Coordinates of C-alpha atoms and ligand atoms in Angstrom, one line a residue:
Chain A
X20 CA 74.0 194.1 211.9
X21 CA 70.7 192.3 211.8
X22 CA 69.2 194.9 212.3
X23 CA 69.8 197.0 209.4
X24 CA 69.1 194.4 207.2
X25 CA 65.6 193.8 208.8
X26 CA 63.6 194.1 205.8
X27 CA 65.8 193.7 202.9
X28 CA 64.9 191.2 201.1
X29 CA 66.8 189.9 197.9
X30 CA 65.0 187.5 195.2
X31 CA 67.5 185.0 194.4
X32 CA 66.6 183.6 190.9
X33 CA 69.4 181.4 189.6
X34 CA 67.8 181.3 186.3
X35 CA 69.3 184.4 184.7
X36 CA 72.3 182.2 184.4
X37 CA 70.9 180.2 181.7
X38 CA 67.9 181.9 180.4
X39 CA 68.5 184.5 177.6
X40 CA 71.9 184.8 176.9
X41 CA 73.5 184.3 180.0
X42 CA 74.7 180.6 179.5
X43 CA 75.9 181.3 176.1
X44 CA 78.0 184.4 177.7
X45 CA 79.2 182.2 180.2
X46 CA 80.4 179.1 178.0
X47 CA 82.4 182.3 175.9
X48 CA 84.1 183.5 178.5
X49 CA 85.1 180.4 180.0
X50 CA 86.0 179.0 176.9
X51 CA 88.3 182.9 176.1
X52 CA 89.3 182.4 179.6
X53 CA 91.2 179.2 178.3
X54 CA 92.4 180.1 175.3
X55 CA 94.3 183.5 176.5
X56 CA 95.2 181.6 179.4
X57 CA 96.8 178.5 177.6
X58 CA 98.6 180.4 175.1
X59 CA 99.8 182.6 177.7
X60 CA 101.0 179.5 179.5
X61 CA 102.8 178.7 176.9
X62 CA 104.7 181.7 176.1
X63 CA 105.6 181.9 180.2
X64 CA 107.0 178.8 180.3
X65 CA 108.8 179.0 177.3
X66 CA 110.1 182.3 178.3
X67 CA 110.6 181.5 181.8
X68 CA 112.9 178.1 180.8
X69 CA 114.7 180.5 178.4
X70 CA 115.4 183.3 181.0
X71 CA 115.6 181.0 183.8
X72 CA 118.3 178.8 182.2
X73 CA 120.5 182.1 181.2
X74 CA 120.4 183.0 184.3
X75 CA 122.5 180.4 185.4
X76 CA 124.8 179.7 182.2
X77 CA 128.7 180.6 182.9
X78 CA 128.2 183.8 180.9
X79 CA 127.7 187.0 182.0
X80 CA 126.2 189.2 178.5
X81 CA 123.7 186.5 178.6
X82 CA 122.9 186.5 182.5
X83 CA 122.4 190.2 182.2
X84 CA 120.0 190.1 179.6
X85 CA 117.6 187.4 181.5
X86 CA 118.0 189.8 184.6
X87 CA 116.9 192.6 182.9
X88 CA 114.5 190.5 181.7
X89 CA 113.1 189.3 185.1
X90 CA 113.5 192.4 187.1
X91 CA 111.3 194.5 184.1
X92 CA 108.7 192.4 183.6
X93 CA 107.6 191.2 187.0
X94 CA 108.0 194.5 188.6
X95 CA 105.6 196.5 186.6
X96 CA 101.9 195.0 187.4
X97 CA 99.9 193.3 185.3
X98 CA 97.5 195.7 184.4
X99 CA 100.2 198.4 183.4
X100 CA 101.4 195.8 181.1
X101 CA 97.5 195.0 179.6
X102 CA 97.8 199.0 178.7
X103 CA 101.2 199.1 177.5
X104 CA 100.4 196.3 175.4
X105 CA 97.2 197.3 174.1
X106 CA 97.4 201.3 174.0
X107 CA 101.1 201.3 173.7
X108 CA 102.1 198.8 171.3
X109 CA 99.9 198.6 168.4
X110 CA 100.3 202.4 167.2
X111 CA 104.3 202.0 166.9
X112 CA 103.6 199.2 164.4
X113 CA 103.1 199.1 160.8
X114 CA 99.8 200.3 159.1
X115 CA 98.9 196.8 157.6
X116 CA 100.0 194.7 160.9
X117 CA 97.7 197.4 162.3
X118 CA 94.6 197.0 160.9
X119 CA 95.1 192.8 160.8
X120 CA 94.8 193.4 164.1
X121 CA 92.2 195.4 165.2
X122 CA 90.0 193.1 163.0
X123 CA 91.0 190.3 165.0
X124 CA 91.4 191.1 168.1
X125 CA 93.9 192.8 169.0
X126 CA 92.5 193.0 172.7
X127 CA 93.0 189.1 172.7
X128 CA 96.9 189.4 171.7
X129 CA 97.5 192.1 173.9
X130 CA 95.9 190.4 177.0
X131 CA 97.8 187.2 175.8
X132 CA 101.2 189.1 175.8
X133 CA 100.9 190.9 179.0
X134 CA 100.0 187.8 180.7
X135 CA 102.8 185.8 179.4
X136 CA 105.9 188.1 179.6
X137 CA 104.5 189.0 183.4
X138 CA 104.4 185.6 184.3
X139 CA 106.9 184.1 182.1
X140 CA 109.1 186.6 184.1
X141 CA 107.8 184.9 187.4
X142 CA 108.4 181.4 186.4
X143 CA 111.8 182.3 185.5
X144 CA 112.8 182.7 189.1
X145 CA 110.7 179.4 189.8
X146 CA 112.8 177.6 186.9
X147 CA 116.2 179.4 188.0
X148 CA 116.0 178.1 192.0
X149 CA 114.9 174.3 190.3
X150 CA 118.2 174.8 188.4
X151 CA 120.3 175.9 191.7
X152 CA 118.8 173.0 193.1
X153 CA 121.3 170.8 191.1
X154 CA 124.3 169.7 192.0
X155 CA 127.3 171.5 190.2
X156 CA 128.5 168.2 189.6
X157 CA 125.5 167.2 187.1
X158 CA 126.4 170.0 185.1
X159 CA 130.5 168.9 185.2
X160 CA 129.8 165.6 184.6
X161 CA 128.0 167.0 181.4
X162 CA 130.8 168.7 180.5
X163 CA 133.2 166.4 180.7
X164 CA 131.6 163.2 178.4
X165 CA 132.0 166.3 175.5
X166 CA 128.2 167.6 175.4
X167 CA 128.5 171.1 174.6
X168 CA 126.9 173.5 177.8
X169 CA 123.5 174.1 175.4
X170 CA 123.1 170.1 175.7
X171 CA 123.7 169.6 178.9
X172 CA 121.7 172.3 179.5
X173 CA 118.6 170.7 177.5
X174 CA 119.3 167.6 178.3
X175 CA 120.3 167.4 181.9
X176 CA 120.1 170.4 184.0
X177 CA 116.4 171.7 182.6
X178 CA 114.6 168.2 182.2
X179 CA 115.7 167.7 186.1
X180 CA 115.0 171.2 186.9
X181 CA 111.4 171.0 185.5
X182 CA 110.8 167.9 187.3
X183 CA 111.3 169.6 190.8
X184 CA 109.6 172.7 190.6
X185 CA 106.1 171.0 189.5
X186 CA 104.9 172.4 192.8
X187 CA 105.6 176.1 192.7
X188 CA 105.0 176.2 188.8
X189 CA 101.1 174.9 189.6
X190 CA 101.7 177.8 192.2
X191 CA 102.1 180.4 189.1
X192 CA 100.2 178.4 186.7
X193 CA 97.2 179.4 188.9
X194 CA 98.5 182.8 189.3
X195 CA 98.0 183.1 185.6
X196 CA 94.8 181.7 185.2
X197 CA 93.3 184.2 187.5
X198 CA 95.5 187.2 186.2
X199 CA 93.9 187.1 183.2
X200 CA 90.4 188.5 184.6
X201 CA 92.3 191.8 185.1
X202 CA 92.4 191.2 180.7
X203 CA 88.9 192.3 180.8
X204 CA 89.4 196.2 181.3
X205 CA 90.8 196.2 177.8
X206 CA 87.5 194.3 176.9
X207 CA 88.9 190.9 176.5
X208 CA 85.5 188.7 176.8
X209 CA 86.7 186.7 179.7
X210 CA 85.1 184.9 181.9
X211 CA 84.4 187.8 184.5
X212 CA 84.0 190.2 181.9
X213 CA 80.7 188.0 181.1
X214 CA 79.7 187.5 184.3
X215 CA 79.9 191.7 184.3
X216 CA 77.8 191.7 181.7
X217 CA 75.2 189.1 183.0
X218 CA 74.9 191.6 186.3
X219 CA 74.6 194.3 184.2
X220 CA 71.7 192.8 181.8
X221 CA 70.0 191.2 185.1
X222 CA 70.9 193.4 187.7
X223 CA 71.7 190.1 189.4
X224 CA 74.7 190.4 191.4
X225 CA 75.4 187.6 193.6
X226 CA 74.2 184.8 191.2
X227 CA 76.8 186.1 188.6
X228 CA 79.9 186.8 190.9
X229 CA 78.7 183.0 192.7
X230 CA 78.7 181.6 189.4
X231 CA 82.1 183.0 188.4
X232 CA 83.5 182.5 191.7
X233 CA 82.6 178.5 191.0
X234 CA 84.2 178.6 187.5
X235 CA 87.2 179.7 188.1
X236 CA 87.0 177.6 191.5
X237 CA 86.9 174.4 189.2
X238 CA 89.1 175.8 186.8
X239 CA 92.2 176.3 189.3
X240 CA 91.4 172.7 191.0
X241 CA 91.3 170.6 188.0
X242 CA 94.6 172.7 186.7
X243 CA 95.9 171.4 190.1
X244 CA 94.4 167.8 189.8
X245 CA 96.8 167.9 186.1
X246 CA 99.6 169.1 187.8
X247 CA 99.6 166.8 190.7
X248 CA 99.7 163.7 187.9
X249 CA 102.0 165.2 186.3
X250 CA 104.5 165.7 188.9
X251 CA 104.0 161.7 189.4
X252 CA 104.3 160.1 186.4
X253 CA 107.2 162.3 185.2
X254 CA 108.9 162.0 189.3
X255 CA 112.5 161.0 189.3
X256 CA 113.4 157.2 191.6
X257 CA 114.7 158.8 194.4
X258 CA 113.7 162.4 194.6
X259 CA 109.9 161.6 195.2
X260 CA 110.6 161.3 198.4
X261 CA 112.3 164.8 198.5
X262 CA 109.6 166.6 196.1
X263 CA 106.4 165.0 198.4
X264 CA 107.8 166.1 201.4
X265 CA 109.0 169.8 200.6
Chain B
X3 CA 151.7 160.1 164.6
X4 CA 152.8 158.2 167.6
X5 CA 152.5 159.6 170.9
X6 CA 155.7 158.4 172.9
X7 CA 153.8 160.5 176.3
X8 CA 150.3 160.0 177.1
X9 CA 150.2 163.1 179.3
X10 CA 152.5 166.0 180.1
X11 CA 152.3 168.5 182.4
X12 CA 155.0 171.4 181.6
X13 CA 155.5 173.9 184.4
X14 CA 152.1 174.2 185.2
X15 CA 151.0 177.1 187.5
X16 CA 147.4 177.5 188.7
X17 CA 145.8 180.0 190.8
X18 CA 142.2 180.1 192.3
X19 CA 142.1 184.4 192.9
X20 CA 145.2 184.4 195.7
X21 CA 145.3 180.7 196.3
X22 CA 148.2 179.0 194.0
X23 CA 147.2 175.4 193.9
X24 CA 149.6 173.9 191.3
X25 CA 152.9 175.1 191.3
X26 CA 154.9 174.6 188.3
X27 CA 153.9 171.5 188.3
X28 CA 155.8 169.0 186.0
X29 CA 155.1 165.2 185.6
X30 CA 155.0 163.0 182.5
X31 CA 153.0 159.9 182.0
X32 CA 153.2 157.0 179.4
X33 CA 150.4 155.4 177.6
X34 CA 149.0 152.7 178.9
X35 CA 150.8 153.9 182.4
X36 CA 149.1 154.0 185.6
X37 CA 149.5 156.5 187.6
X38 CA 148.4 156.3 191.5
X39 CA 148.4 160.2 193.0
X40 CA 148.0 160.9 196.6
X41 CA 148.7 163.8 198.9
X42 CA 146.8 165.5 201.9
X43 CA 143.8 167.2 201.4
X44 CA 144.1 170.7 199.7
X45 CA 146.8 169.4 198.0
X46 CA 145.9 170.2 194.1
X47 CA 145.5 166.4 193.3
X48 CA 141.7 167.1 191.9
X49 CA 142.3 170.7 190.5
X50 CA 145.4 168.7 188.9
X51 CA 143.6 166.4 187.3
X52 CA 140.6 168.2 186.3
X53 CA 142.9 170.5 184.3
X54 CA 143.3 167.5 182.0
X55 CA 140.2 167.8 180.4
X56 CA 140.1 171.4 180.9
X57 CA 137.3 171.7 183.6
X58 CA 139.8 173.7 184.8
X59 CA 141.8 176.1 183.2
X60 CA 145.7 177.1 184.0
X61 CA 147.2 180.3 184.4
X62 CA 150.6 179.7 183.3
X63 CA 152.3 176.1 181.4
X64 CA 151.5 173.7 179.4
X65 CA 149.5 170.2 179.3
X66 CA 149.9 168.2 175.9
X67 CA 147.6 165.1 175.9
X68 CA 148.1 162.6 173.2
X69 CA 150.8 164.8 171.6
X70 CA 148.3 168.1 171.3
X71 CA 149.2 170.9 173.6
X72 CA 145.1 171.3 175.1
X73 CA 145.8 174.5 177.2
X74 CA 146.6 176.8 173.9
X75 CA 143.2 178.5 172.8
X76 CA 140.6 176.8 170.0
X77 CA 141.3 173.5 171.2
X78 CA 138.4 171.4 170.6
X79 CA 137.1 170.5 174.0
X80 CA 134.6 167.5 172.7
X81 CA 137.1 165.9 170.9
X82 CA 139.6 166.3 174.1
X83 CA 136.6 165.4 176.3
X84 CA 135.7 162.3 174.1
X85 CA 139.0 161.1 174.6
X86 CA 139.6 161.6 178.2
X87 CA 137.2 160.1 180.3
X88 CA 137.0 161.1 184.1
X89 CA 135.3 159.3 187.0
X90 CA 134.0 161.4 190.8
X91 CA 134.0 160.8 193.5
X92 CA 130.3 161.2 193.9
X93 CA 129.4 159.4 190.6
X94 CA 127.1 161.9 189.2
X95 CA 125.1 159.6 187.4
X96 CA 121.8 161.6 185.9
X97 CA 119.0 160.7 188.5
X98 CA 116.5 161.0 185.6
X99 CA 118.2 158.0 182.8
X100 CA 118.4 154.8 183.0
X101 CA 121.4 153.3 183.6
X102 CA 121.4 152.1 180.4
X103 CA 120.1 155.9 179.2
X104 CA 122.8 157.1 181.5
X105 CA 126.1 155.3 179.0
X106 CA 124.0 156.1 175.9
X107 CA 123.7 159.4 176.0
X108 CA 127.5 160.7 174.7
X109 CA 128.0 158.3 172.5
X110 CA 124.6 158.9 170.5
X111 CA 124.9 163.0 171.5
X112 CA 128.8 163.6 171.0
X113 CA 130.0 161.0 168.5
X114 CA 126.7 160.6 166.6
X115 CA 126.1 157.0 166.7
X116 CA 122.5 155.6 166.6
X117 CA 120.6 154.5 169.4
X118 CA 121.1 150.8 168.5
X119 CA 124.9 150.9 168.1
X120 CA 124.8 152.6 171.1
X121 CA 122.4 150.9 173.4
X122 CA 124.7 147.6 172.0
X123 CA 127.8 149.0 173.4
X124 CA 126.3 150.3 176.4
X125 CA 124.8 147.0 177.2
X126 CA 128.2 145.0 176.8
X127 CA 129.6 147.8 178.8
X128 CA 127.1 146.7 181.9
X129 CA 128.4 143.2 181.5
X130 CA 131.8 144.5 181.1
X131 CA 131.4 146.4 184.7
X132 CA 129.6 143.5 185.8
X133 CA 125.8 144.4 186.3
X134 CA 124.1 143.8 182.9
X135 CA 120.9 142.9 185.0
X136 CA 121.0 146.8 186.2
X137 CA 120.7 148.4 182.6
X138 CA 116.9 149.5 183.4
X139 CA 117.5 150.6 186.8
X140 CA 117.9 154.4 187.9
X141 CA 120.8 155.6 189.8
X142 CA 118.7 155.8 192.9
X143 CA 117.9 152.4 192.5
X144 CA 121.6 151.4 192.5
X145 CA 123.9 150.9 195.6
X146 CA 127.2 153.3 195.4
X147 CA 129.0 150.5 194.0
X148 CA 126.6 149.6 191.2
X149 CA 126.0 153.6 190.5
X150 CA 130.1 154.3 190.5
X151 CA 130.1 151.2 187.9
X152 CA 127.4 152.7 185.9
X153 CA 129.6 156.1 185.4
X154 CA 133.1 153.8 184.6
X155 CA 131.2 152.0 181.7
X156 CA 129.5 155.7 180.9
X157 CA 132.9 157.2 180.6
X158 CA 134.5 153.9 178.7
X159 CA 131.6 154.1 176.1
X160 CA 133.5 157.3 174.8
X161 CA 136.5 154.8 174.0
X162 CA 138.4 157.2 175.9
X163 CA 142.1 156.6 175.2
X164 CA 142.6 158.3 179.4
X165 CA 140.7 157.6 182.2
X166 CA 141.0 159.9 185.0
X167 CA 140.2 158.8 188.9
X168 CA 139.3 161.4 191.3
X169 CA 138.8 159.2 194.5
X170 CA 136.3 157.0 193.0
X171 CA 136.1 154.5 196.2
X172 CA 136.1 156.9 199.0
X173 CA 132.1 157.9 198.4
X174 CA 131.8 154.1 199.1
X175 CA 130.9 151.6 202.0
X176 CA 133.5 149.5 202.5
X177 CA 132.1 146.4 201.3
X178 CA 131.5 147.9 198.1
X179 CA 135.0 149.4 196.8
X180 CA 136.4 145.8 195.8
X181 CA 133.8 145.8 193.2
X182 CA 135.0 149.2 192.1
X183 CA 138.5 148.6 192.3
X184 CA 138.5 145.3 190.3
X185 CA 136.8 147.1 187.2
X186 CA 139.6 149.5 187.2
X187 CA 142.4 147.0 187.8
X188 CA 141.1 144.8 184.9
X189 CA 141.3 148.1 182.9
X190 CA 144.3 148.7 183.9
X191 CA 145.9 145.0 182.8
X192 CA 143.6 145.9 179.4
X193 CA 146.4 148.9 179.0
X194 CA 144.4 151.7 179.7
X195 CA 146.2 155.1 180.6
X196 CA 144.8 155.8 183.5
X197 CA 145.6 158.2 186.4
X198 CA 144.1 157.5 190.0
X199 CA 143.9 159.9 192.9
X200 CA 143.5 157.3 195.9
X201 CA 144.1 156.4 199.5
X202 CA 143.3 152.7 198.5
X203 CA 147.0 151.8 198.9
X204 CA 146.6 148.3 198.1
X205 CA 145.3 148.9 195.1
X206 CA 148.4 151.2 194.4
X207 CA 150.9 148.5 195.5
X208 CA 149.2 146.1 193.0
X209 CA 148.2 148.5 189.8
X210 CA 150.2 151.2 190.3
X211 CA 153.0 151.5 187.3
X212 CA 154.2 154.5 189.8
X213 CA 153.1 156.7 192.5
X214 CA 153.2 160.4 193.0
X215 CA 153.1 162.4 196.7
X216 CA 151.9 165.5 196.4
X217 CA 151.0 168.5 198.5
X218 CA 151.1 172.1 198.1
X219 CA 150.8 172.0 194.5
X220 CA 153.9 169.9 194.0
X221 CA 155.4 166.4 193.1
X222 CA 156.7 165.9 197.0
X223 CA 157.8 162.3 195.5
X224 CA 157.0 160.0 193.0
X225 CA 157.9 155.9 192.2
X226 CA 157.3 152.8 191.2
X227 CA 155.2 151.2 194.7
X228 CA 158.3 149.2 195.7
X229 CA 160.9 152.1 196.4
X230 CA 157.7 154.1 197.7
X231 CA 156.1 152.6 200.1
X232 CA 159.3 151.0 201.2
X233 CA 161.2 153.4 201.4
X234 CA 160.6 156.4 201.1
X235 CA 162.9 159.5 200.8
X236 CA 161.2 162.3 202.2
X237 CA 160.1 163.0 205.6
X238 CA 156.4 164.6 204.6
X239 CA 155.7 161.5 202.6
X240 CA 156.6 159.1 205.5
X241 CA 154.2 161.1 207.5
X242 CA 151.2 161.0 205.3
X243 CA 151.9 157.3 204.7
X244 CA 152.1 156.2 208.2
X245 CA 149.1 158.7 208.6
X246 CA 146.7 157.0 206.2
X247 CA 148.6 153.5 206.5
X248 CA 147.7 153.1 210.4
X249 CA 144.2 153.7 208.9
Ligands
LIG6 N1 136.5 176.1 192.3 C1 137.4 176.5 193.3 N2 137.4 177.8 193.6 C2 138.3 178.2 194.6 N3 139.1 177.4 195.3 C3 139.1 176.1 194.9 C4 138.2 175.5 193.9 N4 138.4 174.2 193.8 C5 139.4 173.9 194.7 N5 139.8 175.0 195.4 C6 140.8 175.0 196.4 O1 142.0 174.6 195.8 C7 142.8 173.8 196.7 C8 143.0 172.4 196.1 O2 141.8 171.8 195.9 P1 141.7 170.3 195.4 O3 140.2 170.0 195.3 O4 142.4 170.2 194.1 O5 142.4 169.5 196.5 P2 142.5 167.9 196.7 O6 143.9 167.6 196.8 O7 141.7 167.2 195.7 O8 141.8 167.7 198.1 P3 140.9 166.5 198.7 O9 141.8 165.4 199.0 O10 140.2 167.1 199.9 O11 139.9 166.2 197.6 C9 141.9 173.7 198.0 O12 142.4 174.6 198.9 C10 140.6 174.1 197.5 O13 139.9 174.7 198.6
LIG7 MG1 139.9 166.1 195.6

């Protein structure tokens, strides 16, 4: 091994990452990196409380729906769903919604859509098996003081359920986070799509990927740093015990 | 309209898939009557009662609570709910309220009242069960006793007109189910309807208006404690009372 390598020599020159451009490129895309990410976030977990409370509900036409759901969304990958939403959807809607959108974005929305019905998908199944994890009994005893199943839904079953799955929803919420890269081959300016673009205007490979590599390195920790607070000051008297160990 | 029968079960018939668990079942109970029901395990006692506030539908029969017949369709299941308050075996307390969040939350979600009518009642409730220094405490900071307390005084702050029992001591260490059992004999001298699937046969002898043996789905035997636990007419009841007696 050494030996072929006898010779090469590569010019480090961390520089490129703030002179020129570079550091402006980077803040963007960290910054776009956030913002489709977030939204996304949102739309997941909204979705994935949605589908991953019908799942459970004593009613079958709505079950199916959240299965069908589930099973489309999470079994197509990602990127198929950054096309459909970016090649596929836009022509089969109105001229004027359109043309609003190409002029602002359109790459952003799609990317933002994709991401969240994928994952929104994923943290269904994370929301439905916090919901199993209940006792049948919670959900009786709701019944039977009057509250209609939506209430005891929202405010029993899912404010428990959400409470227990911290763990596995960081899980996804990193998932997400780092999915969004693949938003940059429908030129979402991301956070690796500038680091691309640095390479490509410096030729300067390994200071871009190790700089991008870092980002998203802190990124994912501090999201984890959140979530770990989280989980404590909302942790139910009794179950910590339970939650810290599993 | 006065209601001369608190509950009736007419003929009731109730299947889980092959398994028949009430058999046209028939018993009557009076307000402010309380009603002790035992039997061996299987027997229907918690399906039975269950079935009062339709957690449980029936195939076949009738149940009329306070003169409305609740097993026809469109009933309204709050209102029934509101007025029939049941009490587990496991308490099922919600592990993320308050005690005090825990009584609140029907009364301010199902009859609408504000939070400070509510958090009023639910704090004289506490007192009532006997542990207003426990209002702020969550269920998993509660012994059983305190917890099964906390979920009387949650179902009470309906002002159910019924309160249903389902083994509400047998979750409970031993030391603890006099605490239990005295809230719910007080109740019962207040004139609460009230029926109570235990083994506690004490309390049956002292609070029991009447006692019904069941198993298999049916009313084996039923009476007032005197003529029951002394004597007894049926073999099968003899059995199950020297059974849990020798206990
Ligand atoms: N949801 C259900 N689905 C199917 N079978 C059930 C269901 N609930 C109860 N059963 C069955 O119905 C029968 C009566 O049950 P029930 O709980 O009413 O008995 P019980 O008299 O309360 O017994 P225990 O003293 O053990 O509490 C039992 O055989 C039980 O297995
Ligand atoms: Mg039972």
């Amino acid at each position: 091994m050494r030996g072929r390598w006898r010779g090469v020599k590569y010019d480090f020159d961390w520089s490129v990452l703030w002179s020129g451009e570079s550091g402006g490129w980077l803040l963007q895309g960290i910054l776009t990196t956030l913002e489709i990410s977030a939204l996304a976030w949102l739309l997941a977990v909204a979705l994935g409380i949605l589908s991953g409370a019908m799942r459970t509900v004593p009613f079958a036409p709505l079950r199916a729906i959240a299965t069908f759901y589930v099973e489309f969304f999470r079994n197509v990958p990602i990127l198929v769903w950054m096309f459909f939403w970016y090649f596929g959807v836009p022509p089969l809607l109105p001229h004027a919604i359109r043309d609003w959108l190409f002029n602002h974005g359109a790459e952003f929305w799609a990317g933002m859509f994709a991401l969240g019905v994928y994952h929104g998908a994923r943290m269904s199944e994370v929301i439905r098996s916090g919901i199993q994890s209940i006792p049948k009994t919670q959900f009786e005893a709701s019944m039977a003081m009057g509250l209609t199943v939506w209430q005891a839904y929202w405010l029993v079953i899912v404010p428990v359920a959400l409470r227990l799955i911290v763990p596995p929803a960081t899980n996804e919420s990193l998932n997400l986070l780092k999915n969004s890269s693949v938003a940059l081959t429908i030129s979402v300016a991301e956070l690796t799509f500038q680091t691309r673009q640095i390479e490509t205007y410096t030729a300067k490979a390994i200071e871009a990927l190790t700089a991008g590599t870092l980002i998203y390195l802190v990124l994912c920790v501090s999201i984890a740093i959140i979530m770990a607070r989280i989980e404590r000051r909302f942790a139910i008297p009794g179950l910590i015990a339970r939650v810290g160990a599993g | 309209m006065k209601n001369s029968t608190a509950i009736e079960f007419r003929q009731v018939n109730k299947w889980f898939g092959k398994l028949h668990v009430l058999r046209d079942f028939s018993l009557k109970i009076d307000p402010g009557e309380v009603v002790v029901v035992c039997g061996p395990s299987g027997s229907g006692k918690s399906t039975l009662i269950r079935c009062v506030n339709r957690l449980e539908p029936i195939q076949s029969g009738e149940i009329i609570v306070l003169g409305e017949s609740i097993t026809q369709p469109g009933v309204n299941l709050s209102s029934l709910r509101a007025r029939v308050g049941i009490v587990f075996q496991s308490f099922n307390l919600f592990p993320h309220m308050t005690a005090l969040e825990n009584i609140m939350l029907a009364p301010v979600k199902v009859r609408g009242l504000t939070r400070d009518e509510a958090e009023k009642t639910a704090r004289a409730l506490l007192e009532r069960v006997g542990i207003p220094e426990k209002a702020n405490n969550y269920p998993a900071n509660l012994s059983g006793g305190q917890q099964q307390r906390v979920a009387i005084a949650r179902a009470l702050a309906m002002q159910p007109a019924i309160m249903l029992f389902d083994e509400p001591t047998s979750a409970l260490d031993p030391e603890m189910i006099n605490e239990v059992l005295d809230v719910m004999t007080d109740l019962a001298k207040e004139g609460m309807t009230m029926i109570v699937i235990t083994h506690e046969m004490g309390f049956a002898k002292r609070v029991a208006r009447r006692i019904v043996f069941m198993d298999e789905g049916q009313v084996i035997e039923e009476g007032g404690p005197d003529s029951f636990f002394d004597a007894p007419k049926f073999d099968r009841t003899r059995q199950f009372l020297s059974k849990i007696l020798s206990h």
